[in-house]
CSV table of C-alpha atoms and ligand atoms in Angstrom, one decimal:
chain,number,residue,atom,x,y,z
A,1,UNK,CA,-2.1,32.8,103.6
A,2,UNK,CA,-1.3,36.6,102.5
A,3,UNK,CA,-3.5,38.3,99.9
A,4,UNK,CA,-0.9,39.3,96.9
A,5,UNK,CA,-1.6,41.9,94.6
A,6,UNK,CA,1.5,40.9,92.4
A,7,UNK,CA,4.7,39.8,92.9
A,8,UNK,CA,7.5,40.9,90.2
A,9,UNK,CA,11.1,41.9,89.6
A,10,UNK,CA,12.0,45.5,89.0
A,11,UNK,CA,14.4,48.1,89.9
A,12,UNK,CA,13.9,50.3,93.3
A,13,UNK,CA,12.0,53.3,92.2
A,14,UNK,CA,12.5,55.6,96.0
A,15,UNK,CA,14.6,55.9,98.6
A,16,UNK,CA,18.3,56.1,99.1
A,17,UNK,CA,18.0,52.0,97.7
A,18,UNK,CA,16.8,53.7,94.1
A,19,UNK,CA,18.2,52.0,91.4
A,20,UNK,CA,19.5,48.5,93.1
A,21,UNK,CA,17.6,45.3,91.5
A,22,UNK,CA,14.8,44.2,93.4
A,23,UNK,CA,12.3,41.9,94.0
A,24,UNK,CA,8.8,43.4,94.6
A,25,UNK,CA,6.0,41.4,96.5
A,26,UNK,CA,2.9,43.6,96.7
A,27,UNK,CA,0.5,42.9,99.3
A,28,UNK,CA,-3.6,43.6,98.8
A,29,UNK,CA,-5.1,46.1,100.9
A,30,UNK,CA,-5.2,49.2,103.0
A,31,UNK,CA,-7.1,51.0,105.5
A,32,UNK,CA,-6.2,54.5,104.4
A,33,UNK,CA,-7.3,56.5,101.2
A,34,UNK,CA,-4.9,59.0,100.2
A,35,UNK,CA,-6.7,61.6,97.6
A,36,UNK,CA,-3.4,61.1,95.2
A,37,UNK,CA,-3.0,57.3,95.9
A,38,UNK,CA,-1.2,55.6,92.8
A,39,UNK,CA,-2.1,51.9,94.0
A,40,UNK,CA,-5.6,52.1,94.2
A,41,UNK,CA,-5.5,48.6,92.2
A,42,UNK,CA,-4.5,47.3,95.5
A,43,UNK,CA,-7.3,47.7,97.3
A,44,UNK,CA,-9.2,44.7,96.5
A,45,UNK,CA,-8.9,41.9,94.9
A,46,UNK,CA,-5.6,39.7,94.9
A,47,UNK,CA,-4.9,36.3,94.9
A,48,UNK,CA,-4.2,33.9,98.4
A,49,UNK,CA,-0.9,32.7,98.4
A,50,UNK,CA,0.9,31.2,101.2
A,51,UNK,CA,4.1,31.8,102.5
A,52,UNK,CA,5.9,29.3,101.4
A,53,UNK,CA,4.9,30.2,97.7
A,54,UNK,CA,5.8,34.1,98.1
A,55,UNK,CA,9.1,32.6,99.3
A,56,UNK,CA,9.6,30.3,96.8
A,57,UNK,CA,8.8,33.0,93.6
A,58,UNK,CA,10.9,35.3,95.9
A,59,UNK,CA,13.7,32.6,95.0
A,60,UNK,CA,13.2,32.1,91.1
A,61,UNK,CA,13.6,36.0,91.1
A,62,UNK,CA,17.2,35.8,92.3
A,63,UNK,CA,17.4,39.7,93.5
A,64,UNK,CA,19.2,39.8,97.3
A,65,UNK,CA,17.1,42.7,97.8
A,66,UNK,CA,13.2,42.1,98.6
A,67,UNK,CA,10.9,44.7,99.4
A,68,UNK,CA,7.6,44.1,100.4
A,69,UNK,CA,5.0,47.1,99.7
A,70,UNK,CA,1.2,47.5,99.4
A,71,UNK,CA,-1.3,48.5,99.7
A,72,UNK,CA,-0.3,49.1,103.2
A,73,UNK,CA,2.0,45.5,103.7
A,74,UNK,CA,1.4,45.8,107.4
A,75,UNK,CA,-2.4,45.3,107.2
A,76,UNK,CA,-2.6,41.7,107.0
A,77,UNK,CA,-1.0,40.3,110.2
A,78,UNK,CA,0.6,37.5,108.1
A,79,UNK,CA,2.9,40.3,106.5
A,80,UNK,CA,4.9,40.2,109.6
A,81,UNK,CA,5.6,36.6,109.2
A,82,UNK,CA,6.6,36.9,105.4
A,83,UNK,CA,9.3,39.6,106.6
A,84,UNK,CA,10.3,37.6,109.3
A,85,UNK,CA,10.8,34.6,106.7
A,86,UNK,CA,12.5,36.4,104.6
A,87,UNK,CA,14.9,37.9,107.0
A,88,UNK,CA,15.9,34.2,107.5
A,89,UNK,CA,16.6,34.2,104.9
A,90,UNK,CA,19.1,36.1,104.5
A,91,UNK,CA,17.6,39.0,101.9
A,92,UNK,CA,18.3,42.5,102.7
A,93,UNK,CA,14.6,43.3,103.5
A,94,UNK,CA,12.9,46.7,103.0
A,95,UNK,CA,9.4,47.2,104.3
A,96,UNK,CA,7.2,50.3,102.7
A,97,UNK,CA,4.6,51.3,105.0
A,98,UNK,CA,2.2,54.5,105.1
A,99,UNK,CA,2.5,54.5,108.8
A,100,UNK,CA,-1.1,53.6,110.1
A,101,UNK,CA,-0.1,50.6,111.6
A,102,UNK,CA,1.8,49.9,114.1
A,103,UNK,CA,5.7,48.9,113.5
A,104,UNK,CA,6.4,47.5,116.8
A,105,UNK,CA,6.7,44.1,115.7
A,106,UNK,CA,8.3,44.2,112.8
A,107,UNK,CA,11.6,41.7,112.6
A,108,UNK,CA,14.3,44.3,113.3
A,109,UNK,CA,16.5,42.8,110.9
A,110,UNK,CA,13.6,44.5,108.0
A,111,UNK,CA,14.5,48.4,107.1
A,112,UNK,CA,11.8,50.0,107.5
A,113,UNK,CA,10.8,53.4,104.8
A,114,UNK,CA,7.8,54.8,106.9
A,115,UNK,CA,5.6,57.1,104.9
A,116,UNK,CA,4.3,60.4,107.2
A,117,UNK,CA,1.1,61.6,105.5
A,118,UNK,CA,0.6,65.4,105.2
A,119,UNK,CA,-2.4,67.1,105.2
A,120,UNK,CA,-3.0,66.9,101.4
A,121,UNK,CA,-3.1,63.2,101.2
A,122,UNK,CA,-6.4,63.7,103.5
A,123,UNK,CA,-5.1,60.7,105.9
A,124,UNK,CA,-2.9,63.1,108.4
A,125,UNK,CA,-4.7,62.0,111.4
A,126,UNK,CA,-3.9,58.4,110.9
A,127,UNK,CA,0.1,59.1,111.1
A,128,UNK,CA,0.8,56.5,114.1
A,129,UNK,CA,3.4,59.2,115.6
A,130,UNK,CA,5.2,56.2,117.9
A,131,UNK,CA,6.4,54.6,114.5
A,132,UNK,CA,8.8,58.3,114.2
A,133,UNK,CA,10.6,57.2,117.7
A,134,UNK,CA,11.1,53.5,116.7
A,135,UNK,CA,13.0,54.5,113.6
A,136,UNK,CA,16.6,53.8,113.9
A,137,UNK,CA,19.5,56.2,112.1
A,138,UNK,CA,21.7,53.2,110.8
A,139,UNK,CA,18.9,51.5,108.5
A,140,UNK,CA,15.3,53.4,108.7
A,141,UNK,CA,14.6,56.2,105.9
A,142,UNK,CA,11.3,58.5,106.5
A,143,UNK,CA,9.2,60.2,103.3
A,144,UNK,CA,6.8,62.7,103.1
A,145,UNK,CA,4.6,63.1,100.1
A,146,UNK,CA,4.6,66.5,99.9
A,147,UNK,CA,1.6,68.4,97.3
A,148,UNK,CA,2.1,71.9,98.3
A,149,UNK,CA,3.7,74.7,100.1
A,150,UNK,CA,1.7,73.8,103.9
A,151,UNK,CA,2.3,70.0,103.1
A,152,UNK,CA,6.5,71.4,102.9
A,153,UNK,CA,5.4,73.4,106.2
A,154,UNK,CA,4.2,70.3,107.9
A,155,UNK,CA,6.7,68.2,106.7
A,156,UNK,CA,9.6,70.7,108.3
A,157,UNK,CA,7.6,70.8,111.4
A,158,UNK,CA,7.8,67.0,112.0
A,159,UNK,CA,11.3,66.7,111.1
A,160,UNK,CA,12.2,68.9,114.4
A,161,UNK,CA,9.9,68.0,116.7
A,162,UNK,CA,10.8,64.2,116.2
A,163,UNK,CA,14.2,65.1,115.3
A,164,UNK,CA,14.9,63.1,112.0
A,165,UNK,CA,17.7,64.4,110.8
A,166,UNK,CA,19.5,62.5,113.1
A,167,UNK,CA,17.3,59.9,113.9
A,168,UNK,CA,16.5,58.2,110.3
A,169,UNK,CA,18.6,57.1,108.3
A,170,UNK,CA,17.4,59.9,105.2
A,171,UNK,CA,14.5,62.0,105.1
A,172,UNK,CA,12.7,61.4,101.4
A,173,UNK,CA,10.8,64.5,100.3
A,174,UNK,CA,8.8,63.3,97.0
A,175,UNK,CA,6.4,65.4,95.5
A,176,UNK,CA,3.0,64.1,94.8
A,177,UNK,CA,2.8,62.9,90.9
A,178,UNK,CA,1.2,65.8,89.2
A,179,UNK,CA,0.2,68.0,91.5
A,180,UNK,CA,3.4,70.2,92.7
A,181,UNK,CA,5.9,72.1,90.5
A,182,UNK,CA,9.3,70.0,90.7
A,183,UNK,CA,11.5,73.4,90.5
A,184,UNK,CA,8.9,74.8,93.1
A,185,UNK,CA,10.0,71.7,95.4
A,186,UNK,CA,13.7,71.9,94.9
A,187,UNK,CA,14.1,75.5,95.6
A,188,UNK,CA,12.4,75.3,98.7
A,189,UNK,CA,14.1,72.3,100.1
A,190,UNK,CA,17.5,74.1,98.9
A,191,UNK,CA,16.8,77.3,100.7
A,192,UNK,CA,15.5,75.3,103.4
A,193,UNK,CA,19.1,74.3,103.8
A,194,UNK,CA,18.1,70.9,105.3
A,195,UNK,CA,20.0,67.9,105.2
A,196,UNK,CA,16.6,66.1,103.3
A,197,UNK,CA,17.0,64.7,99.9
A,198,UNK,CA,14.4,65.1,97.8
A,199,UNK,CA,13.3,61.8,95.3
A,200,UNK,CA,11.5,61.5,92.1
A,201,UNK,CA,9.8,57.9,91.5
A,202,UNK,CA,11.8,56.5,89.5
A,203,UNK,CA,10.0,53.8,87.8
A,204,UNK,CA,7.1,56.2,86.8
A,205,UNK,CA,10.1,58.4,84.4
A,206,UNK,CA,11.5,55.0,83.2
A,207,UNK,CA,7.8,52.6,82.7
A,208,UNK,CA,5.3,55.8,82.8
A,209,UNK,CA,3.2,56.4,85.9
A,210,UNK,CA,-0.1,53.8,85.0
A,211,UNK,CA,2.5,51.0,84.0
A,212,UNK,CA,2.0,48.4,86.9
A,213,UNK,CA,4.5,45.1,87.7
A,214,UNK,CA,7.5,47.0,86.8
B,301,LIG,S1,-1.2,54.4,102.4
B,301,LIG,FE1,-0.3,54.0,100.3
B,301,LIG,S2,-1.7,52.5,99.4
B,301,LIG,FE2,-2.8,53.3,101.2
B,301,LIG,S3,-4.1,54.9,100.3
B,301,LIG,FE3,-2.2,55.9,101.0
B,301,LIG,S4,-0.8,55.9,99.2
B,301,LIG,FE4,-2.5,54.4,98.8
């Protein structure tokens, strides 16, 4: 059984997949407690659902593309059986995780968008730094919630010393809802030169950033 937090049909909000149909199954629960978390609503609560349910709602949806987010969707050791089932699938699977945990056994057929916390979320020193050298450059995108001008700092200093340019698949620099100045953001990634691409979250400009299932 996984604990769901809710499972719905939306558009991708981040990442290079922005904007393709997909279905959403959010799982309950994480360990972490980023100061500018938008899901707190995920950290209880939630309903038991097995497997075969997720899968068959999954179904009903009708979207190729699945991605299964949390909370942290890597908590609950069943999540690594719901990506494996859905891999066989055959949906193109995407797996958001804020990097605490371990993605070593994650199916490799999933594509993996691993979150790097900066020093402004407050959870920096959970980063699991072996995730970085797992990620592969044909299918795995990186993002760093950036909130200020050290969090850009830090974000540029892990991009060279684990080499992501070349070794993701994108590096996603979003800024943190609220707290940065977007036009602050863009001009430094632009003078930064670096081949980073920096996301807005889509869903919050299209369904407003409390609006939840969408
Ligand atoms: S890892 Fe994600 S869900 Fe967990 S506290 Fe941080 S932002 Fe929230």
């Amino acid at each position: 059984m996984l604990r769901v937090t809710e499972l719905f049909r939306s558009i991708q909000g981040e990442s290079t997949h922005a904007g393709r149909p997909c279905t959403f199954v959010r799982l309950t629960g994480c360990p972490m407690r980023c100061v500018w978390c938008d899901s707190e609503y995920t950290f209880a609560g939630g309903e038991h659902v097995s497997i075969d349910d997720v899968l068959s709602q999954v179904h009903t949806f009708g979207c190729n593309l699945v991605e299964v987010t949390g909370g942290e969707p890597l908590a609950q050791k069943e999540g690594f059986q719901l990506i494996r089932r859905l891999c066989d699938e055959g949906f193109e699977v995407l797996v958001e995780t804020g990097g605490y945990v371990s993605t070593e056994n994650l199916d490799e057929r999933a594509k993996v968008i691993l979150d790097v916390k900066c020093p402004a979320s407050g959870e920096e020193s959970s980063n699991h730094w072996p995730n970085l050298e797992r990620l592969r450059s044909d299918k795995d995108e990186v993002k760093f919630v950036v909130a200020d001008r050290d969090d850009w700092e830090y974000a540029q200093e892990i991009i060279a010393r684990y080499q992501l340019l070349t070794g993701a698949r994108a590096v996603l620099i979003s800024p943190a809802w609220g707290l940065i100045d977007l036009e602050a953001l863009a001009g430094w990634i632009s003078s930064s030169g670096l081949d980073v691409r920096m996301q807005l979250q889509l869903h919050k400009y299209i369904w407003g950033a409390e609006a939840r299932g969408v």
